[in-house]
Coordinates of C-alpha atoms in Angstrom, one line a residue:
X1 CA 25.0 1.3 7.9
X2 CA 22.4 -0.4 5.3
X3 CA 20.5 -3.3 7.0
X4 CA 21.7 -5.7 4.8
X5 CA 25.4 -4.7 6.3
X6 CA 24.5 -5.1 9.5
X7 CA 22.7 -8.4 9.0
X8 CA 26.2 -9.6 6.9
X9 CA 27.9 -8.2 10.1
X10 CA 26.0 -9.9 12.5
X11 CA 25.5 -13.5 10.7
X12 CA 25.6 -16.4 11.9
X13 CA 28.3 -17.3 9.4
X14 CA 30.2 -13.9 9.8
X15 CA 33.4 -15.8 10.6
X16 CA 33.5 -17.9 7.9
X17 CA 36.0 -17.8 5.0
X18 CA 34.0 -15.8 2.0
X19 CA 34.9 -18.6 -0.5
X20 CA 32.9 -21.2 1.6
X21 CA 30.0 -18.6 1.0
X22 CA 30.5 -18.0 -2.5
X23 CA 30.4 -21.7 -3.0
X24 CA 27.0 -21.7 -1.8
X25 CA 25.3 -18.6 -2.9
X26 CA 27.1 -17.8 -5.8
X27 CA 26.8 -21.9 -7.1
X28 CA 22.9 -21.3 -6.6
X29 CA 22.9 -18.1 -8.5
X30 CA 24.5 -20.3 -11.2
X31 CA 22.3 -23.3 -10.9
X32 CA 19.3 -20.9 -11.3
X33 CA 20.4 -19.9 -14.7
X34 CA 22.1 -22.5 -16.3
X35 CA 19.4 -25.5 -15.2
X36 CA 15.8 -25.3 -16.7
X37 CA 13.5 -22.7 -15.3
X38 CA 10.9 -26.0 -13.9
X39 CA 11.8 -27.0 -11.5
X40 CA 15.0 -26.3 -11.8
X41 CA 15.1 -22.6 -11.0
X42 CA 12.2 -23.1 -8.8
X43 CA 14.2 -25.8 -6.8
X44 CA 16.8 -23.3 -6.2
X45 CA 15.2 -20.5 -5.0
X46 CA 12.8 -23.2 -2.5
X47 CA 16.9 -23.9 -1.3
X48 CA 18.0 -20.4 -1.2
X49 CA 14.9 -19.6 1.1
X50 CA 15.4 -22.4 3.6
X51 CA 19.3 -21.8 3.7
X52 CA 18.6 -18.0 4.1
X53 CA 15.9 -18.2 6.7
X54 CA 17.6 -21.2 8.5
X55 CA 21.4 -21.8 8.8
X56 CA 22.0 -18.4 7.8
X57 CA 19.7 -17.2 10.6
X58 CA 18.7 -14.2 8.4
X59 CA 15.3 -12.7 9.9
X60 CA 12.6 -12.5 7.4
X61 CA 11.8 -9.2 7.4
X62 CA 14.8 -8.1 6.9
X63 CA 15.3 -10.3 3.9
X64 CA 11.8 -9.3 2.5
X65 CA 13.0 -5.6 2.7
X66 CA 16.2 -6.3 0.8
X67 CA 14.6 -8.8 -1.7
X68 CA 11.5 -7.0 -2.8
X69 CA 14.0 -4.3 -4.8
X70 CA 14.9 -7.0 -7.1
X71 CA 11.9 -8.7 -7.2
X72 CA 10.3 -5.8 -8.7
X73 CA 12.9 -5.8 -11.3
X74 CA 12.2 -9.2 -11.9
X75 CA 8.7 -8.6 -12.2
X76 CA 9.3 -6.0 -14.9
X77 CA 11.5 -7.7 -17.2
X78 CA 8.9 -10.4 -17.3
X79 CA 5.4 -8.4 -18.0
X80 CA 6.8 -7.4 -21.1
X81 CA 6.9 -11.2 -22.6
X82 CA 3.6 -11.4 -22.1
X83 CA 2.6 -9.5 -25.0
X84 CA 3.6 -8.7 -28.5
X85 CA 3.6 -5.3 -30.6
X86 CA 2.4 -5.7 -34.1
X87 CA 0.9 -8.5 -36.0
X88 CA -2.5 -9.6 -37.4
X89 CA -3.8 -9.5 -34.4
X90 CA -3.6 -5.7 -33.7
X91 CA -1.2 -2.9 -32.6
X92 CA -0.5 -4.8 -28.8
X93 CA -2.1 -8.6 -28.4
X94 CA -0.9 -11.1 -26.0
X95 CA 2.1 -13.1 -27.3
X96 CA 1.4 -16.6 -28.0
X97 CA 3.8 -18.7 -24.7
X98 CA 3.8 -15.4 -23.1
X99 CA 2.4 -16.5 -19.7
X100 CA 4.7 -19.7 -19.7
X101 CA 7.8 -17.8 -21.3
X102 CA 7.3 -15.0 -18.5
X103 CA 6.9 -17.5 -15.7
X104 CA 10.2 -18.8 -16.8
X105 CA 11.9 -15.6 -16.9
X106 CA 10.9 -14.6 -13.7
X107 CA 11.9 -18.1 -11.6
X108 CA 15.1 -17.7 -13.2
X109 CA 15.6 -14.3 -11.9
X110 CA 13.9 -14.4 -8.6
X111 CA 16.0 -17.6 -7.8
X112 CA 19.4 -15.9 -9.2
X113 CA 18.8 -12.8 -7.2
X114 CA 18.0 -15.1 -3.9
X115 CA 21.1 -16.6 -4.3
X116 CA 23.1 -13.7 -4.4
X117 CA 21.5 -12.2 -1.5
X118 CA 22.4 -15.5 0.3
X119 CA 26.3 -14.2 0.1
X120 CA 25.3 -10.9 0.6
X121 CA 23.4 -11.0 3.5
X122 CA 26.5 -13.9 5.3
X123 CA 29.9 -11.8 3.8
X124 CA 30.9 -8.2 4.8
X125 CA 32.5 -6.1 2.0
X126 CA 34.9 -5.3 4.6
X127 CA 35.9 -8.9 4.5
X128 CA 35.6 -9.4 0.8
X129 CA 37.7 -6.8 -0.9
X130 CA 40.7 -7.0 1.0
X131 CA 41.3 -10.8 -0.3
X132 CA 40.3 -9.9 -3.5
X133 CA 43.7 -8.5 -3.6
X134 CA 45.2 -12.4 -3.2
X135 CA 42.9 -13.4 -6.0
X136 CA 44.5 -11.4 -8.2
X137 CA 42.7 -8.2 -8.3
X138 CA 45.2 -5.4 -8.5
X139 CA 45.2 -3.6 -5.6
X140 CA 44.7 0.3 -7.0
X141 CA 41.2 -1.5 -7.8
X142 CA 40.6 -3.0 -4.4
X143 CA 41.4 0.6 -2.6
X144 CA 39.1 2.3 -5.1
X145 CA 36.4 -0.3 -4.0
X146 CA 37.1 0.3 0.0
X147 CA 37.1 3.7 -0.7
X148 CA 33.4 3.4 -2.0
X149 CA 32.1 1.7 0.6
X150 CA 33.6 3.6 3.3
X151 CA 32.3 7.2 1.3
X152 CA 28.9 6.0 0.3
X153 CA 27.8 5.2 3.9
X154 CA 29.4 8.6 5.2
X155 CA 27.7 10.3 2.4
X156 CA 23.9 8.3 3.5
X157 CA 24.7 9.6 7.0
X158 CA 24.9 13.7 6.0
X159 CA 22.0 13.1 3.4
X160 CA 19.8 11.4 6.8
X161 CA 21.1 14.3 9.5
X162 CA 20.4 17.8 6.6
X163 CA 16.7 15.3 6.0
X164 CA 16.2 15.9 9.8
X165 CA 17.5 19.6 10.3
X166 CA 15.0 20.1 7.2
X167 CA 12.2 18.5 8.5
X168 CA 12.8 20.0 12.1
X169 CA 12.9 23.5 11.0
X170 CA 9.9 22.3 8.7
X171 CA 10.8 21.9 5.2
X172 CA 8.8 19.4 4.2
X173 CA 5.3 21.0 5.7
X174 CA 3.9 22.1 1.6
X175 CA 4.9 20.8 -1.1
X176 CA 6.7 24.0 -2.2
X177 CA 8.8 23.7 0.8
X178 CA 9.6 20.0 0.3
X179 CA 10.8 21.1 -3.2
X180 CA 13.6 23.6 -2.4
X181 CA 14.6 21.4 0.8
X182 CA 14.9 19.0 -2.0
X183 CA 17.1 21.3 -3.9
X184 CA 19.0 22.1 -0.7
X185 CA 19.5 18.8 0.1
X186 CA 21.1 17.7 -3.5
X187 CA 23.4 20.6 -3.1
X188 CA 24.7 20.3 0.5
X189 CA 25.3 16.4 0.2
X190 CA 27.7 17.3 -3.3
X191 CA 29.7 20.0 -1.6
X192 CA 29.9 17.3 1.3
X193 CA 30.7 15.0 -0.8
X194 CA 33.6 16.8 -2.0
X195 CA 34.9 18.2 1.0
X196 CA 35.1 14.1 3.1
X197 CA 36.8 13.3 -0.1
X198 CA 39.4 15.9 0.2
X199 CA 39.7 15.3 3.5
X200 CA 39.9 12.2 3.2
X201 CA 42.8 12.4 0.6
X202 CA 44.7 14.9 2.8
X203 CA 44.5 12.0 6.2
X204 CA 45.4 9.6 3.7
X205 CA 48.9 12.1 2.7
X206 CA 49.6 12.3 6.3
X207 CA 50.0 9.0 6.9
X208 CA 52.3 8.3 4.6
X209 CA 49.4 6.5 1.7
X210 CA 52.0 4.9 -1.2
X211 CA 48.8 3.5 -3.3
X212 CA 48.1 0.7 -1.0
X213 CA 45.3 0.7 2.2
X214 CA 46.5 -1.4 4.7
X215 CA 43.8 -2.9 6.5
X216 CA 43.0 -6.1 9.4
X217 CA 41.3 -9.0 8.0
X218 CA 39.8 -11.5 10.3
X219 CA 41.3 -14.4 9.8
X220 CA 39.6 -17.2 8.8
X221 CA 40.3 -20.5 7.1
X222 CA 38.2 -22.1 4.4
X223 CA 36.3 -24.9 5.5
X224 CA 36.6 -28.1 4.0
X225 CA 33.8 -29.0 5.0
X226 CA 31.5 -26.7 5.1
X227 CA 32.5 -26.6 1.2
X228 CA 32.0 -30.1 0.1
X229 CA 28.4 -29.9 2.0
X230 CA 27.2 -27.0 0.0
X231 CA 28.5 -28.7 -2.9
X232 CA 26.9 -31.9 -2.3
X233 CA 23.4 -29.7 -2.0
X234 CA 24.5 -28.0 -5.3
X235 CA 24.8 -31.4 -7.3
X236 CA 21.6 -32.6 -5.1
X237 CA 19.7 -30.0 -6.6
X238 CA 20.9 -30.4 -9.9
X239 CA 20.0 -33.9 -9.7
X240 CA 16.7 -33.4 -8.5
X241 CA 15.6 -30.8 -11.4
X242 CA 16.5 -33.8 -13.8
X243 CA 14.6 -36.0 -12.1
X244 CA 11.3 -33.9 -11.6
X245 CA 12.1 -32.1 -15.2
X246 CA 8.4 -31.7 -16.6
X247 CA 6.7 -28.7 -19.0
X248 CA 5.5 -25.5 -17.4
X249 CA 2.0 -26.2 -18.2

């Protein structure tokens, strides 16, 4: 299991009804790029932080971990805004607003992706996708989904056990070796691959499957509120940004 699945697992707010979550998180990710990047954006991942690290009870290392990916990404889209290609000025020459245009860009995103980790790190797929189905999602779509998430962490498993029959028969000692365990490994994880999933399909026959995967949900109610709190933060928020709303510089 990926340790943002166990954290979602073992959250504080495990129990809760996903919609009071996506209320939350998923109304921040919006706040973050629909209100002005200052302070705005800047607000709202300051919120996303304190929610994440306190109510949620999310440990900070673990968030770090799972929040650097897209921070990177964040960082990437925004370099590029910082400079221009062509001009009077020469072939590459720092883009006039580049610094405060960048700065933007990357509060917007770094807030956005906060927000989404909120949900992600307090709402199990496992939870999720089944009431997707009673949103309206058709179900062939839902199964596909489950089927996904079940495969992808039984295909991470076989990739991790052939890494450490590798290494313990040392395969990674040169870099030669490492190479062809490489190669040994991409091939032995698609025939894998291939065989779970036909296994899979012939389990699923047995048991009668008719294009529908029956599965327990917890049950859980939404939370009034829980729900009008994290909306009353949202408009808070938004309130604030006007308030404060100043220039970059």
């Amino acid at each position: 299991m990926l340790p943002i699945d166990e954290a979602a697992h073992s959250s504080r707010w495990r129990r809760r009804h996903p919609v009071d979550k996506a209320v939350l998180g998923l109304g921040l990710t919006v706040l973050a790029i629909s209100l002005p990047p200052w302070p705005g954006a800047a607000l709202v991942l300051l919120t996303s932080l304190v929610v994440l690290l306190g109510p949620a009870g999310v440990p900070r290392r673990r968030l770090w971990r799972a929040y650097r990916v897209p921070l990177g990404f964040c960082v990437t889209g925004a370099l590029p805004l910082l400079v221009q290609v062509g001009g009077p000025g020469g072939f590459v020459t720092l883009a006039e607003g580049g610094p405060v245009r960048a700065a933007e860009l990357l509060l917007r995103t770094s807030a956005a992706s906060l927000g989404v980790l909120l949900f992600a790190f307090t709402t199990p797929l496992s939870d999720l996708l089944p009431r997707l189905v009673r949103a309206g999602v058709p179900a062939p779509v839902v199964d596909v989904a489950l089927v996904t998430y079940r495969m992808s962490f039984l295909l991470l498993d076989s990739v991790r056990r052939i890494r450490d029959a590798q290494a313990a028969r040392l395969g990674h000692t040169t870099r030669a070796a490492t190479w062809r365990s490489l190669a040994g490994l991409g091939a032995t994880a698609f025939v894998r691959a291939f065989d779970r999933a036909a296994r899979l399909q012939t389990g699923l026959a047995g048991r009668g499957y008719d294009g529908t995967l029956r599965v327990l949900v917890p049950e859980a109610r939404v939370s009034v509120r829980f729900t009008s709190v994290s909306v009353v933060l949202l408009a808070a928020v938004a309130a604030l940004t006007f308030v404060l709303e100043g220039p970059l510089t």
